[in-house]
């Protein structure tokens, strides 16, 4: 349906172009009108002023009114469009050949465009434009399968939510270490047969929790608990969800109670067979003016409710954020991150002295420039692994009864000690190079 709108726009442009070509703009307006209706004026008047008229491009309504006011009495027997288009070749002078050719060309183009529009709209398409706005606007209206698709979407959504809630409840009961974050939760050890709880293997922990008791805990959680457990960002996300819930819980029932009965009543006398969704839709039949005013009032109702709710939530969030900033622990509360440091200040001493010059010695406690460690990270990780291997080797050597140096345990212990010493020296040298580079 998109090409219909383009064809209509082209048709209107052609009509305006034809009218502008036959009517002179600005100061020669009356003389050009007389040349069209009473061709006794000097020849080539319209042709001479065509470019100015096309540039002006007056609207079809204004031009029609102007021509009707200046038309002679004997020319009122036919409509304006028919008189200009259909009778363009009647009573023409030899000097008007160019003007008549232009009018005939535009008339043919206009007729072709109108035929294309009628062909696209189908039989009696022009009379059904108001009744079926979706055909012109390119909007898909409700069809026969829309109700079934809506029911399927609702069923899939509800089933998905229930499934996730059930899975979360089961995982919360079977894996409490992951899904339960409560420090004072009583844990019960599940043991085998009659073995002692201290010596029996513990398969899993069985906390005293219900399957769906988390629902009640969610509703009883305070904002302070949310900020403490999830941080300010987590609380802001939950508050955003609650904001949407508050807005839709207010505007949803009001819009359904006002607009849906209004649409249903307006479509009672529709000449089309409407399905259930179309009876509550706005896009099928033209609505009375007073119903459209109701829609305008509902738009402002939504705007006012949304603005008021968002403003209150913003004020609450601002208060909570200031309180969170005050409770940030030291040294995080007094630490500033700086980027794009000039090369002459890329050392701890130089950077600290730079800020001391701005403030004072008592205000600046420490300045630390982040180092580009390079391979130092991997060396530190290797050193930690070497120390762990050395600890295991020493444990095996002790369990073997501290054998002499020729045994495999002693050789492994000696190898781990040498590797640990080598990596310790490499890490120390790398750290010294970094400190030396920063101190320059």
PDB file of C-alpha atoms in Angstrom, residues 121-341:
ATOM      1  CA  UNK A 121      -7.816   0.479  -4.231  1.00  0.00           C
ATOM      2  CA  UNK A 122     -10.090  -1.870  -6.140  1.00  0.00           C
ATOM      3  CA  UNK A 123     -13.738  -1.441  -6.921  1.00  0.00           C
ATOM      4  CA  UNK A 124     -15.281   1.555  -5.198  1.00  0.00           C
ATOM      5  CA  UNK A 125     -11.932   2.267  -3.607  1.00  0.00           C
ATOM      6  CA  UNK A 126     -12.437   6.005  -3.546  1.00  0.00           C
ATOM      7  CA  UNK A 127     -15.598   5.675  -1.466  1.00  0.00           C
ATOM      8  CA  UNK A 128     -13.942   3.270   0.994  1.00  0.00           C
ATOM      9  CA  UNK A 129     -10.934   5.436   1.820  1.00  0.00           C
ATOM     10  CA  UNK A 130     -12.516   6.728   5.009  1.00  0.00           C
ATOM     11  CA  UNK A 131     -13.804   3.307   6.032  1.00  0.00           C
ATOM     12  CA  UNK A 132     -10.470   1.533   5.500  1.00  0.00           C
ATOM     13  CA  UNK A 133      -7.643   3.909   6.429  1.00  0.00           C
ATOM     14  CA  UNK A 134      -5.207   1.024   6.737  1.00  0.00           C
ATOM     15  CA  UNK A 135      -5.232   0.540   2.968  1.00  0.00           C
ATOM     16  CA  UNK A 136      -3.945   4.062   2.438  1.00  0.00           C
ATOM     17  CA  UNK A 137      -1.619   4.322   5.448  1.00  0.00           C
ATOM     18  CA  UNK A 138      -0.080   0.884   4.914  1.00  0.00           C
ATOM     19  CA  UNK A 139      -1.016  -0.319   8.421  1.00  0.00           C
ATOM     20  CA  UNK A 140      -1.971  -3.957   8.815  1.00  0.00           C
ATOM     21  CA  UNK A 141      -5.342  -4.242  10.549  1.00  0.00           C
ATOM     22  CA  UNK A 142      -6.547  -7.143  12.650  1.00  0.00           C
ATOM     23  CA  UNK A 143      -6.995 -10.380  10.738  1.00  0.00           C
ATOM     24  CA  UNK A 144      -8.608 -13.726  11.371  1.00  0.00           C
ATOM     25  CA  UNK A 145      -5.476 -15.316  12.822  1.00  0.00           C
ATOM     26  CA  UNK A 146      -4.577 -12.488  15.198  1.00  0.00           C
ATOM     27  CA  UNK A 147      -6.685 -13.824  18.082  1.00  0.00           C
ATOM     28  CA  UNK A 148      -5.096 -17.253  17.806  1.00  0.00           C
ATOM     29  CA  UNK A 149      -1.624 -15.707  17.689  1.00  0.00           C
ATOM     30  CA  UNK A 150      -2.438 -13.589  20.747  1.00  0.00           C
ATOM     31  CA  UNK A 151      -3.652 -16.630  22.663  1.00  0.00           C
ATOM     32  CA  UNK A 152      -0.533 -18.591  21.713  1.00  0.00           C
ATOM     33  CA  UNK A 153       1.737 -15.751  22.833  1.00  0.00           C
ATOM     34  CA  UNK A 154      -0.045 -15.475  26.182  1.00  0.00           C
ATOM     35  CA  UNK A 155       0.120 -19.220  26.768  1.00  0.00           C
ATOM     36  CA  UNK A 156       3.823 -19.392  25.921  1.00  0.00           C
ATOM     37  CA  UNK A 157       4.616 -16.389  28.121  1.00  0.00           C
ATOM     38  CA  UNK A 158       2.692 -17.667  31.131  1.00  0.00           C
ATOM     39  CA  UNK A 159       4.145 -21.169  30.760  1.00  0.00           C
ATOM     40  CA  UNK A 160       7.672 -19.749  30.542  1.00  0.00           C
ATOM     41  CA  UNK A 161       7.256 -17.642  33.681  1.00  0.00           C
ATOM     42  CA  UNK A 162       5.831 -20.551  35.681  1.00  0.00           C
ATOM     43  CA  UNK A 163       8.612 -22.864  34.495  1.00  0.00           C
ATOM     44  CA  UNK A 164      11.353 -20.431  35.513  1.00  0.00           C
ATOM     45  CA  UNK A 165       9.741 -19.891  38.914  1.00  0.00           C
ATOM     46  CA  UNK A 166       9.565 -23.655  39.492  1.00  0.00           C
ATOM     47  CA  UNK A 167      13.181 -24.221  38.417  1.00  0.00           C
ATOM     48  CA  UNK A 168      14.391 -21.396  40.669  1.00  0.00           C
ATOM     49  CA  UNK A 169      12.482 -22.824  43.630  1.00  0.00           C
ATOM     50  CA  UNK A 170      13.997 -26.276  43.118  1.00  0.00           C
ATOM     51  CA  UNK A 171      17.541 -24.970  42.659  1.00  0.00           C
ATOM     52  CA  UNK A 172      17.145 -22.785  45.724  1.00  0.00           C
ATOM     53  CA  UNK A 173      16.294 -25.851  47.784  1.00  0.00           C
ATOM     54  CA  UNK A 174      18.902 -28.188  46.286  1.00  0.00           C
ATOM     55  CA  UNK A 175      21.778 -25.680  45.968  1.00  0.00           C
ATOM     56  CA  UNK A 176      21.358 -23.264  48.886  1.00  0.00           C
ATOM     57  CA  UNK A 177      24.978 -22.127  48.806  1.00  0.00           C
ATOM     58  CA  UNK A 178      24.417 -20.565  45.387  1.00  0.00           C
ATOM     59  CA  UNK A 179      20.808 -19.420  45.543  1.00  0.00           C
ATOM     60  CA  UNK A 180      20.403 -18.499  49.226  1.00  0.00           C
ATOM     61  CA  UNK A 181      22.395 -15.617  50.629  1.00  0.00           C
ATOM     62  CA  UNK A 182      21.508 -15.720  54.320  1.00  0.00           C
ATOM     63  CA  UNK A 183      24.165 -15.801  57.009  1.00  0.00           C
ATOM     64  CA  UNK A 184      21.964 -16.995  59.868  1.00  0.00           C
ATOM     65  CA  UNK A 185      20.358 -19.871  57.947  1.00  0.00           C
ATOM     66  CA  UNK A 186      20.210 -23.154  59.831  1.00  0.00           C
ATOM     67  CA  UNK A 187      21.920 -25.948  57.908  1.00  0.00           C
ATOM     68  CA  UNK A 188      21.072 -29.602  58.430  1.00  0.00           C
ATOM     69  CA  UNK A 189      23.622 -32.227  57.427  1.00  0.00           C
ATOM     70  CA  UNK A 190      22.211 -35.197  55.531  1.00  0.00           C
ATOM     71  CA  UNK A 191      24.155 -38.348  56.413  1.00  0.00           C
ATOM     72  CA  UNK A 192      24.214 -41.988  55.340  1.00  0.00           C
ATOM     73  CA  UNK A 193      22.463 -44.689  57.470  1.00  0.00           C
ATOM     74  CA  UNK A 194      23.404 -44.518  61.134  1.00  0.00           C
ATOM     75  CA  UNK A 195      26.821 -42.964  60.804  1.00  0.00           C
ATOM     76  CA  UNK A 196      27.875 -40.070  62.954  1.00  0.00           C
ATOM     77  CA  UNK A 197      27.244 -36.635  61.486  1.00  0.00           C
ATOM     78  CA  UNK A 198      30.844 -35.700  62.152  1.00  0.00           C
ATOM     79  CA  UNK A 199      32.351 -38.579  60.152  1.00  0.00           C
ATOM     80  CA  UNK A 200      29.697 -39.241  57.516  1.00  0.00           C
ATOM     81  CA  UNK A 201      30.154 -37.641  54.093  1.00  0.00           C
ATOM     82  CA  UNK A 202      27.965 -34.611  53.559  1.00  0.00           C
ATOM     83  CA  UNK A 203      26.179 -34.903  50.202  1.00  0.00           C
ATOM     84  CA  UNK A 204      24.227 -31.679  50.311  1.00  0.00           C
ATOM     85  CA  UNK A 205      22.779 -29.201  52.753  1.00  0.00           C
ATOM     86  CA  UNK A 206      19.053 -29.251  53.420  1.00  0.00           C
ATOM     87  CA  UNK A 207      18.061 -25.825  54.773  1.00  0.00           C
ATOM     88  CA  UNK A 208      14.744 -25.282  56.481  1.00  0.00           C
ATOM     89  CA  UNK A 209      13.150 -23.358  53.633  1.00  0.00           C
ATOM     90  CA  UNK A 210       9.904 -23.770  51.782  1.00  0.00           C
ATOM     91  CA  UNK A 211       9.477 -24.216  48.075  1.00  0.00           C
ATOM     92  CA  UNK A 212       7.888 -20.824  47.407  1.00  0.00           C
ATOM     93  CA  UNK A 213       8.705 -18.882  50.564  1.00  0.00           C
ATOM     94  CA  UNK A 214      10.983 -16.627  48.521  1.00  0.00           C
ATOM     95  CA  UNK A 215       7.885 -14.850  47.164  1.00  0.00           C
ATOM     96  CA  UNK A 216       7.013 -13.550  50.628  1.00  0.00           C
ATOM     97  CA  UNK A 217      10.611 -12.551  51.277  1.00  0.00           C
ATOM     98  CA  UNK A 218      10.716 -10.535  48.061  1.00  0.00           C
ATOM     99  CA  UNK A 219       7.681  -8.497  49.108  1.00  0.00           C
ATOM    100  CA  UNK A 220       9.102  -7.955  52.606  1.00  0.00           C
ATOM    101  CA  UNK A 221      12.518  -6.745  51.434  1.00  0.00           C
ATOM    102  CA  UNK A 222      13.249  -3.111  52.276  1.00  0.00           C
ATOM    103  CA  UNK A 223      15.234  -0.688  50.077  1.00  0.00           C
ATOM    104  CA  UNK A 224      18.026  -0.699  52.659  1.00  0.00           C
ATOM    105  CA  UNK A 225      18.326  -4.478  52.344  1.00  0.00           C
ATOM    106  CA  UNK A 226      18.356  -4.243  48.549  1.00  0.00           C
ATOM    107  CA  UNK A 227      21.141  -1.649  48.554  1.00  0.00           C
ATOM    108  CA  UNK A 228      23.116  -3.683  51.087  1.00  0.00           C
ATOM    109  CA  UNK A 229      22.819  -6.986  49.208  1.00  0.00           C
ATOM    110  CA  UNK A 230      22.758  -5.864  45.549  1.00  0.00           C
ATOM    111  CA  UNK A 231      24.329  -2.408  45.651  1.00  0.00           C
ATOM    112  CA  UNK A 232      22.893   0.863  44.408  1.00  0.00           C
ATOM    113  CA  UNK A 233      22.801  -0.314  40.775  1.00  0.00           C
ATOM    114  CA  UNK A 234      20.841  -3.419  41.689  1.00  0.00           C
ATOM    115  CA  UNK A 235      18.373  -1.371  43.711  1.00  0.00           C
ATOM    116  CA  UNK A 236      18.027   1.116  40.814  1.00  0.00           C
ATOM    117  CA  UNK A 237      17.181  -1.741  38.454  1.00  0.00           C
ATOM    118  CA  UNK A 238      14.498  -3.036  40.815  1.00  0.00           C
ATOM    119  CA  UNK A 239      13.161   0.490  41.273  1.00  0.00           C
ATOM    120  CA  UNK A 240      12.921   0.893  37.494  1.00  0.00           C
ATOM    121  CA  UNK A 241      10.830  -2.256  37.302  1.00  0.00           C
ATOM    122  CA  UNK A 242       8.598  -0.985  40.081  1.00  0.00           C
ATOM    123  CA  UNK A 243       8.265   2.359  38.284  1.00  0.00           C
ATOM    124  CA  UNK A 244       6.919   0.634  35.180  1.00  0.00           C
ATOM    125  CA  UNK A 245       4.547  -1.383  37.329  1.00  0.00           C
ATOM    126  CA  UNK A 246       3.193   1.735  39.033  1.00  0.00           C
ATOM    127  CA  UNK A 247       2.638   3.573  35.745  1.00  0.00           C
ATOM    128  CA  UNK A 248       0.851   0.731  33.990  1.00  0.00           C
ATOM    129  CA  UNK A 249      -1.191  -0.168  37.057  1.00  0.00           C
ATOM    130  CA  UNK A 250      -2.709   3.328  36.928  1.00  0.00           C
ATOM    131  CA  UNK A 251      -3.099   4.066  33.216  1.00  0.00           C
ATOM    132  CA  UNK A 252      -3.962   0.502  32.164  1.00  0.00           C
ATOM    133  CA  UNK A 253      -7.291   0.094  33.990  1.00  0.00           C
ATOM    134  CA  UNK A 254      -8.354   3.671  33.187  1.00  0.00           C
ATOM    135  CA  UNK A 255      -7.670   3.359  29.459  1.00  0.00           C
ATOM    136  CA  UNK A 256      -9.367  -0.029  29.277  1.00  0.00           C
ATOM    137  CA  UNK A 257     -12.404   1.237  31.184  1.00  0.00           C
ATOM    138  CA  UNK A 258     -12.796   4.345  28.997  1.00  0.00           C
ATOM    139  CA  UNK A 259     -11.556   3.571  25.479  1.00  0.00           C
ATOM    140  CA  UNK A 260     -12.532  -0.058  24.997  1.00  0.00           C
ATOM    141  CA  UNK A 261     -16.286   0.474  25.616  1.00  0.00           C
ATOM    142  CA  UNK A 262     -16.067   3.603  23.464  1.00  0.00           C
ATOM    143  CA  UNK A 263     -14.626   1.700  20.492  1.00  0.00           C
ATOM    144  CA  UNK A 264     -17.039  -1.175  20.970  1.00  0.00           C
ATOM    145  CA  UNK A 265     -20.036   1.179  20.901  1.00  0.00           C
ATOM    146  CA  UNK A 266     -18.713   3.009  17.832  1.00  0.00           C
ATOM    147  CA  UNK A 267     -18.358  -0.248  15.865  1.00  0.00           C
ATOM    148  CA  UNK A 268     -21.803  -1.619  16.674  1.00  0.00           C
ATOM    149  CA  UNK A 269     -23.297  -0.293  13.418  1.00  0.00           C
ATOM    150  CA  UNK A 270     -20.286  -1.138  11.252  1.00  0.00           C
ATOM    151  CA  UNK A 271     -21.015  -2.380   7.748  1.00  0.00           C
ATOM    152  CA  UNK A 272     -18.087  -4.809   7.955  1.00  0.00           C
ATOM    153  CA  UNK A 273     -17.894  -8.095   9.791  1.00  0.00           C
ATOM    154  CA  UNK A 274     -15.459  -7.446  12.630  1.00  0.00           C
ATOM    155  CA  UNK A 275     -13.682  -9.947  14.811  1.00  0.00           C
ATOM    156  CA  UNK A 276     -13.289  -9.573  18.560  1.00  0.00           C
ATOM    157  CA  UNK A 277     -10.101  -7.517  18.390  1.00  0.00           C
ATOM    158  CA  UNK A 278     -11.401  -5.196  15.680  1.00  0.00           C
ATOM    159  CA  UNK A 279     -14.467  -4.326  17.760  1.00  0.00           C
ATOM    160  CA  UNK A 280     -12.182  -2.731  20.352  1.00  0.00           C
ATOM    161  CA  UNK A 281      -9.842  -1.152  17.789  1.00  0.00           C
ATOM    162  CA  UNK A 282      -9.742   2.462  16.659  1.00  0.00           C
ATOM    163  CA  UNK A 283      -8.672   1.971  13.065  1.00  0.00           C
ATOM    164  CA  UNK A 284     -11.708   0.315  11.443  1.00  0.00           C
ATOM    165  CA  UNK A 285     -14.483   2.901  11.132  1.00  0.00           C
ATOM    166  CA  UNK A 286     -14.223   6.687  11.400  1.00  0.00           C
ATOM    167  CA  UNK A 287     -15.078   7.806  14.917  1.00  0.00           C
ATOM    168  CA  UNK A 288     -17.212  10.845  15.787  1.00  0.00           C
ATOM    169  CA  UNK A 289     -15.440  14.046  16.722  1.00  0.00           C
ATOM    170  CA  UNK A 290     -16.346  13.836  20.397  1.00  0.00           C
ATOM    171  CA  UNK A 291     -14.760  10.382  20.631  1.00  0.00           C
ATOM    172  CA  UNK A 292     -11.540  11.749  19.175  1.00  0.00           C
ATOM    173  CA  UNK A 293     -11.562  14.436  21.860  1.00  0.00           C
ATOM    174  CA  UNK A 294     -11.807  11.680  24.453  1.00  0.00           C
ATOM    175  CA  UNK A 295      -8.634  10.163  22.994  1.00  0.00           C
ATOM    176  CA  UNK A 296      -6.900  13.537  23.250  1.00  0.00           C
ATOM    177  CA  UNK A 297      -7.888  13.800  26.919  1.00  0.00           C
ATOM    178  CA  UNK A 298      -6.593  10.272  27.546  1.00  0.00           C
ATOM    179  CA  UNK A 299      -3.257  11.191  25.965  1.00  0.00           C
ATOM    180  CA  UNK A 300      -2.816  14.021  28.447  1.00  0.00           C
ATOM    181  CA  UNK A 301      -3.915  11.733  31.256  1.00  0.00           C
ATOM    182  CA  UNK A 302      -1.106   9.321  30.370  1.00  0.00           C
ATOM    183  CA  UNK A 303       1.393  12.191  30.114  1.00  0.00           C
ATOM    184  CA  UNK A 304       0.434  13.632  33.509  1.00  0.00           C
ATOM    185  CA  UNK A 305       0.467  10.279  35.317  1.00  0.00           C
ATOM    186  CA  UNK A 306       3.808   9.267  33.793  1.00  0.00           C
ATOM    187  CA  UNK A 307       5.424  12.637  34.537  1.00  0.00           C
ATOM    188  CA  UNK A 308       4.223  12.683  38.140  1.00  0.00           C
ATOM    189  CA  UNK A 309       5.343   9.095  38.790  1.00  0.00           C
ATOM    190  CA  UNK A 310       8.748   9.558  37.169  1.00  0.00           C
ATOM    191  CA  UNK A 311       9.338  12.786  39.110  1.00  0.00           C
ATOM    192  CA  UNK A 312       8.568  11.131  42.442  1.00  0.00           C
ATOM    193  CA  UNK A 313      10.820   8.179  41.604  1.00  0.00           C
ATOM    194  CA  UNK A 314      13.628  10.539  40.583  1.00  0.00           C
ATOM    195  CA  UNK A 315      13.408  12.407  43.887  1.00  0.00           C
ATOM    196  CA  UNK A 316      13.468   9.129  45.816  1.00  0.00           C
ATOM    197  CA  UNK A 317      16.462   7.898  43.831  1.00  0.00           C
ATOM    198  CA  UNK A 318      18.344  11.164  44.395  1.00  0.00           C
ATOM    199  CA  UNK A 319      17.879  10.925  48.156  1.00  0.00           C
ATOM    200  CA  UNK A 320      18.965   7.296  48.153  1.00  0.00           C
ATOM    201  CA  UNK A 321      22.033   8.074  46.045  1.00  0.00           C
ATOM    202  CA  UNK A 322      23.192  10.896  48.321  1.00  0.00           C
ATOM    203  CA  UNK A 323      22.775   8.600  51.309  1.00  0.00           C
ATOM    204  CA  UNK A 324      24.764   5.893  49.531  1.00  0.00           C
ATOM    205  CA  UNK A 325      27.557   8.350  48.724  1.00  0.00           C
ATOM    206  CA  UNK A 326      27.797   9.328  52.386  1.00  0.00           C
ATOM    207  CA  UNK A 327      28.143   5.690  53.448  1.00  0.00           C
ATOM    208  CA  UNK A 328      30.980   4.764  51.065  1.00  0.00           C
ATOM    209  CA  UNK A 329      33.855   3.385  53.188  1.00  0.00           C
ATOM    210  CA  UNK A 330      37.363   4.795  53.306  1.00  0.00           C
ATOM    211  CA  UNK A 331      39.562   4.956  51.198  1.00  0.00           C
ATOM    212  CA  UNK A 332      37.047   4.512  48.381  1.00  0.00           C
ATOM    213  CA  UNK A 333      35.117   7.600  49.463  1.00  0.00           C
ATOM    214  CA  UNK A 334      38.217   9.821  49.146  1.00  0.00           C
ATOM    215  CA  UNK A 335      39.854   8.343  46.056  1.00  0.00           C
ATOM    216  CA  UNK A 336      39.842  10.126  42.689  1.00  0.00           C
ATOM    217  CA  UNK A 337      40.649   8.465  39.358  1.00  0.00           C
ATOM    218  CA  UNK A 338      42.683  10.629  36.962  1.00  0.00           C
ATOM    219  CA  UNK A 339      43.312   9.986  33.275  1.00  0.00           C
ATOM    220  CA  UNK A 340      45.503  11.491  30.528  1.00  0.00           C
ATOM    221  CA  UNK A 341      48.331  12.402  32.900  1.00  0.00           C
TER     222      UNK A 341
END
